[in-house]
Amino acid sequence: MTQIKRIVILTGAGISAESGIDTFRSAGGLWEQHRVEDVATPEGFARNPDLVLNFYDMRRAALADVVPNAAHMALARLQREFAGEVLLVTQNVDDLHERGGSGQVLHMHGELKSALCTACGTRSRWEGAMIERPPCPVCAAPCLRPDVVWFGEMPYEMGRIYQALEACDLFVSIGTSGAVYPAAGFVEEARRAGARTLELNLEPSEGSRLFHESRLGKASVIVPEWVEEVLGG
Ligand code: BJW
């Protein structure tokens, strides 16, 4: 087997599930509790901003009650100890990778603890609520929205991500259903570049057959096992 020098890891809601954050598409998940068209599209925000601001205010506040699990910590260890490059890309808007010790994380779908000003376009760190229409810290307009990527919007960092996929030897997808593009297409990009591809998930994702290998189980178990294998072998 050729030596692995560059790893790209994509994570989804499944990696934070055991920390107590709801996934989207599981039974009882966020999309069973809310209509996706209402809370995760620009049109839904324009129709009913209070509903959307409240949805994200609640999720932002709930971050105070959760902690990273063994999977987040294992990936942070991999970033610290692996001799080559590890790019961690997450679709998650929580901050559990950072709190688990990961240094560099690309949040392609934005972050709960960030605000986007629709007046001046500035992205600012944001811990509090938005429902009362606080002023933008830069331009003072009361025009903040959650800095998350809704359906129909362009995800962040796509240039850097595609560049890394083109150059990687190993692509690993963790805890994502593979239902949302462009992230769902990363496995094919990586394969085109000649990388080996591995899926770590509770159940086979929609694109499971596209991976060279699929390991099923809880992220808190199978991610640390895989990291140990990479660092030990
Ligand atoms: C465990 C576990 C445990 C549980 N251990 N595992 C047709 C073709 C291609 C594209 C499109 C198309 N029609 C429309 C589109 C575009 C659209 C799209 O993909 N739609 C689909 C419905 C088809 N995409 C977009 O609009 C995106 N933008 C875009 O495409 O721009 C144009 C573009 C063109 C070219 C290049 C680049 C861009 C934007 C998508 C934005 C998604 N936003 C959301 C909300 C973010 C804010 C928020 O958090 O509220 O992002 S939707 C939601 O889904 C969220 C997630 O990040 C995303 C993915 O969900 P994820 O993480 O996979 O969660 P689940 O719940 O689906 O799965 C959890 C998994 O974990 C499961 O598999 C479980 O088994 C597993 N699991 N417990 C391990 N303990």
Coordinates of C-alpha atoms and ligand atoms in Angstrom, one line a residue:
M1 CA 0.0 0.0 0.0
T2 CA 1.3 3.5 -0.9
Q3 CA 2.2 5.7 2.0
I4 CA -0.5 8.1 3.0
K5 CA 0.7 11.8 3.2
R6 CA -2.5 13.8 2.8
I7 CA -5.8 13.1 4.4
V8 CA -9.1 15.0 3.9
I9 CA -11.8 14.2 6.5
L10 CA -15.4 15.3 6.0
T11 CA -17.7 15.2 9.1
G12 CA -21.4 15.5 9.5
A13 CA -24.1 15.5 12.2
G14 CA -23.4 11.9 13.2
I15 CA -20.1 12.8 14.8
S16 CA -21.9 15.1 17.2
A17 CA -24.9 12.8 17.8
E18 CA -23.4 11.1 20.9
S19 CA -22.7 14.5 22.4
G20 CA -26.4 15.1 22.4
I21 CA -26.8 17.3 19.2
D22 CA -29.8 16.2 17.0
T23 CA -28.9 15.0 13.5
F24 CA -31.2 16.2 10.6
R25 CA -32.6 13.1 8.9
S26 CA -32.8 10.5 11.6
A27 CA -36.1 9.6 13.3
G28 CA -36.8 12.4 15.7
G29 CA -34.1 14.5 13.9
L30 CA -34.3 18.3 13.2
W31 CA -36.2 17.8 9.9
E32 CA -38.9 15.9 11.6
Q33 CA -39.3 18.7 14.1
H34 CA -39.2 21.6 11.6
R35 CA -39.9 22.0 7.8
V36 CA -36.6 22.4 6.0
E37 CA -38.2 25.0 3.7
D38 CA -39.1 27.1 6.7
V39 CA -35.9 27.1 8.6
A40 CA -33.1 26.3 6.2
T41 CA -33.7 28.4 3.0
P42 CA -33.3 32.1 2.3
E43 CA -37.0 32.2 1.3
G44 CA -38.1 30.8 4.7
F45 CA -36.0 33.5 6.4
A46 CA -37.6 36.2 4.3
R47 CA -41.1 34.8 5.0
N48 CA -40.7 34.4 8.8
P49 CA -37.4 35.8 10.2
D50 CA -38.6 35.4 13.8
L51 CA -39.1 31.7 13.4
V52 CA -35.7 31.2 11.8
L53 CA -33.8 33.4 14.3
N54 CA -35.5 31.6 17.2
F55 CA -34.6 28.2 15.7
Y56 CA -30.9 29.1 15.5
D57 CA -30.9 31.0 18.8
M58 CA -32.1 27.9 20.6
R59 CA -29.5 25.7 18.9
R60 CA -26.7 28.2 19.7
A61 CA -27.8 28.4 23.3
A62 CA -27.9 24.6 23.5
L63 CA -24.2 24.4 22.7
A64 CA -23.5 25.4 26.3
D65 CA -24.9 22.0 27.4
V66 CA -22.9 19.7 25.2
V67 CA -19.3 18.5 25.2
P68 CA -17.1 16.9 22.5
N69 CA -17.0 13.1 22.4
A70 CA -14.2 10.6 21.8
A71 CA -14.6 10.9 18.0
H72 CA -13.9 14.7 18.1
M73 CA -11.0 14.2 20.3
A74 CA -9.5 11.4 18.2
L75 CA -9.6 13.6 15.1
A76 CA -7.8 16.4 17.1
R77 CA -5.2 13.8 18.1
L78 CA -4.8 12.8 14.4
Q79 CA -4.3 16.4 13.4
R80 CA -1.6 16.8 16.1
E81 CA 0.3 13.5 15.6
F82 CA 0.0 12.5 12.0
A83 CA 3.3 13.2 10.1
G84 CA 1.5 14.4 6.9
E85 CA -1.4 16.8 6.3
V86 CA -4.9 16.4 7.7
L87 CA -7.6 18.8 6.5
L88 CA -10.7 18.6 8.6
V89 CA -13.9 19.8 6.7
T90 CA -17.1 19.8 8.6
Q91 CA -20.7 20.3 7.5
N92 CA -21.6 20.9 11.2
V93 CA -22.3 24.3 12.6
D94 CA -21.4 23.4 16.2
D95 CA -18.0 24.1 17.7
L96 CA -17.3 20.6 19.1
H97 CA -14.3 19.9 16.8
E98 CA -12.6 23.1 18.1
R99 CA -13.5 22.3 21.7
G100 CA -12.2 18.7 21.2
G101 CA -8.8 20.3 20.4
S102 CA -8.8 20.6 16.6
G103 CA -6.8 23.5 15.4
Q104 CA -7.9 24.1 11.8
V105 CA -11.5 23.2 10.8
L106 CA -13.2 24.4 7.6
H107 CA -16.9 24.9 8.4
M108 CA -18.4 24.6 4.9
H109 CA -22.0 25.2 6.2
G110 CA -21.0 28.1 8.5
E111 CA -21.2 28.3 12.3
L112 CA -23.8 28.8 15.0
K113 CA -21.4 31.1 16.8
S114 CA -21.0 33.5 13.8
A115 CA -23.3 36.2 12.6
L116 CA -23.6 37.5 9.0
C117 CA -24.6 41.1 8.5
T118 CA -27.0 41.3 5.5
A119 CA -26.2 45.1 5.3
C120 CA -22.4 45.1 5.1
G121 CA -21.6 41.4 4.6
T122 CA -19.3 41.2 7.6
R123 CA -19.0 37.8 9.5
S124 CA -18.6 38.4 13.3
R125 CA -18.1 36.0 16.2
W126 CA -21.5 35.8 17.9
E127 CA -22.4 34.0 21.2
G128 CA -25.8 35.6 22.1
A129 CA -29.3 35.7 20.6
M130 CA -30.4 37.5 17.4
I131 CA -34.1 37.6 17.9
E132 CA -34.0 41.1 19.4
R133 CA -32.2 42.4 16.2
P134 CA -28.9 43.5 17.8
P135 CA -26.8 45.9 15.8
C136 CA -23.9 44.6 13.6
P137 CA -20.6 45.2 15.5
V138 CA -19.2 46.7 12.3
C139 CA -21.9 48.8 10.6
A140 CA -24.5 49.0 13.5
A141 CA -27.4 48.0 11.2
P142 CA -29.9 45.7 12.9
C143 CA -29.5 43.2 10.1
L144 CA -27.8 40.1 11.5
R145 CA -28.7 36.6 10.4
P146 CA -27.2 33.2 11.4
D147 CA -24.0 32.7 9.4
V148 CA -25.0 29.3 8.2
V149 CA -25.4 28.0 4.6
W150 CA -29.0 27.4 3.6
F151 CA -30.2 25.4 0.6
G152 CA -29.6 27.3 -2.6
E153 CA -26.6 29.2 -1.0
M154 CA -22.9 28.6 -1.8
P155 CA -21.0 26.7 0.9
Y156 CA -17.8 28.3 2.3
E157 CA -14.2 27.4 1.4
M158 CA -15.1 25.4 -1.7
G159 CA -11.9 26.4 -3.5
R160 CA -9.6 25.2 -0.7
I161 CA -11.7 22.0 -0.3
Y162 CA -11.6 21.0 -4.0
Q163 CA -7.9 21.8 -4.1
A164 CA -7.3 19.5 -1.1
L165 CA -9.5 16.7 -2.6
E166 CA -7.4 16.8 -5.8
A167 CA -4.2 16.3 -3.9
C168 CA -5.3 13.8 -1.2
D169 CA -4.3 10.2 -0.8
L170 CA -7.1 9.3 1.6
F171 CA -10.6 10.7 1.9
V172 CA -12.6 9.8 5.0
S173 CA -16.3 10.6 5.5
I174 CA -17.7 10.4 9.0
G175 CA -21.3 10.6 10.2
T176 CA -23.0 12.1 7.2
S177 CA -25.9 10.7 5.2
G178 CA -24.5 11.9 1.9
A179 CA -27.9 13.5 1.1
V180 CA -26.6 17.1 0.6
Y181 CA -24.4 18.4 -2.2
P182 CA -21.7 19.5 -2.8
A183 CA -20.4 17.5 0.2
A184 CA -22.0 14.3 -1.1
G185 CA -19.9 14.6 -4.2
F186 CA -16.5 14.8 -2.5
V187 CA -16.0 11.0 -2.5
E188 CA -16.2 11.0 -6.3
E189 CA -13.8 14.0 -6.5
A190 CA -11.3 12.2 -4.3
R191 CA -11.6 9.0 -6.3
R192 CA -11.0 10.9 -9.5
A193 CA -7.8 12.1 -7.9
G194 CA -6.8 8.5 -7.2
A195 CA -7.4 8.7 -3.4
R196 CA -8.5 5.7 -1.3
T197 CA -11.9 6.4 0.3
L198 CA -13.3 5.3 3.6
E199 CA -16.7 5.8 5.2
L200 CA -17.3 5.7 9.0
N201 CA -21.0 5.8 9.8
L202 CA -23.7 4.3 11.9
E203 CA -25.4 3.0 8.8
P204 CA -24.5 3.0 5.1
S205 CA -24.9 6.5 3.6
E206 CA -26.7 7.2 0.3
G207 CA -23.4 7.1 -1.5
S208 CA -21.9 4.2 0.4
R209 CA -21.2 2.1 -2.7
L210 CA -18.9 4.8 -3.9
F211 CA -16.4 4.2 -1.1
H212 CA -13.6 1.6 -1.3
E213 CA -14.4 0.7 2.3
S214 CA -17.2 1.2 4.8
R215 CA -17.0 0.7 8.5
L216 CA -20.3 0.8 10.5
G217 CA -20.7 1.7 14.1
K218 CA -20.9 4.6 16.6
A219 CA -18.5 7.4 15.8
S220 CA -17.2 7.4 19.4
V221 CA -16.0 3.9 18.9
I222 CA -15.0 3.5 15.3
V223 CA -13.3 6.9 14.8
P224 CA -10.8 6.4 17.7
E225 CA -10.1 2.9 16.5
W226 CA -9.4 4.1 13.0
V227 CA -7.1 7.0 14.3
E228 CA -5.2 4.5 16.4
E229 CA -4.7 2.3 13.3
V230 CA -3.4 5.3 11.2
L231 CA -1.0 6.5 13.9
G232 CA 0.0 3.1 15.1
G233 CA 0.5 1.5 11.6
Ligands
BJW1 C1 -23.9 8.4 13.2 C2 -24.3 8.4 14.5 C3 -23.2 8.0 15.4 C4 -26.0 9.1 13.6 N1 -22.0 7.7 14.9 N2 -22.8 8.1 12.7 C5 -29.5 17.8 -7.1 C6 -28.2 17.4 -7.3 C7 -27.1 18.1 -6.7 C8 -27.4 19.2 -5.9 C9 -28.7 19.6 -5.7 C10 -29.7 18.9 -6.3 N3 -30.9 19.5 -6.0 C11 -30.6 20.5 -5.1 C12 -29.2 20.6 -5.0 C13 -28.5 21.5 -4.1 C14 -28.7 21.3 -2.6 C15 -28.8 19.9 -2.2 O1 -27.9 19.2 -2.0 N4 -30.1 19.4 -2.1 C16 -30.3 18.0 -1.7 C17 -31.6 18.0 -1.0 C18 -30.3 17.2 -3.0 N5 -27.5 21.9 -2.0 C19 -27.3 23.2 -1.8 O2 -28.2 24.0 -2.0 C20 -26.0 23.6 -1.2 N6 -25.5 24.7 -2.1 C21 -25.1 24.5 -3.3 O3 -25.3 23.4 -3.9 O4 -24.6 25.6 -4.0 C22 -24.2 25.4 -5.3 C23 -22.9 24.8 -5.6 C24 -22.6 24.4 -6.8 C25 -21.4 23.8 -7.1 C26 -20.4 23.7 -6.1 C27 -20.7 24.2 -4.9 C28 -22.0 24.7 -4.6 C29 -26.1 24.2 0.2 C30 -26.5 23.1 1.1 C31 -26.7 23.7 2.5 C32 -27.1 22.6 3.6 N7 -27.5 23.3 4.8 C33 -27.8 22.5 5.9 C34 -28.3 23.4 7.0 C35 -27.1 24.2 7.6 C36 -27.4 25.0 8.8 C37 -28.0 24.2 9.9 O5 -27.3 23.4 10.6 O6 -29.2 24.4 10.2 O7 -26.7 21.7 6.4 S1 -29.0 21.2 5.6 C38 -28.3 20.0 6.7 O8 -27.8 18.8 5.9 C39 -27.0 20.7 7.3 C40 -26.0 19.5 7.2 O9 -24.7 20.0 7.3 C41 -26.4 18.8 6.0 C42 -25.9 17.4 5.9 O10 -26.5 16.6 6.9 P1 -25.7 15.5 7.6 O11 -24.6 16.1 8.4 O12 -25.3 14.4 6.6 O13 -26.7 14.9 8.7 P2 -27.9 13.8 8.5 O14 -28.8 13.9 9.6 O15 -28.4 13.8 7.1 O16 -27.1 12.4 8.6 C43 -26.5 12.0 9.8 C44 -25.7 10.7 9.6 O17 -25.0 10.4 10.8 C45 -26.6 9.5 9.2 O18 -26.0 8.8 8.1 C46 -26.6 8.7 10.5 O19 -26.6 7.3 10.2 C47 -25.2 9.0 11.1 N8 -25.1 8.9 12.5 N9 -25.6 8.8 14.7 C48 -21.9 7.7 13.5 N10 -23.4 8.0 16.7

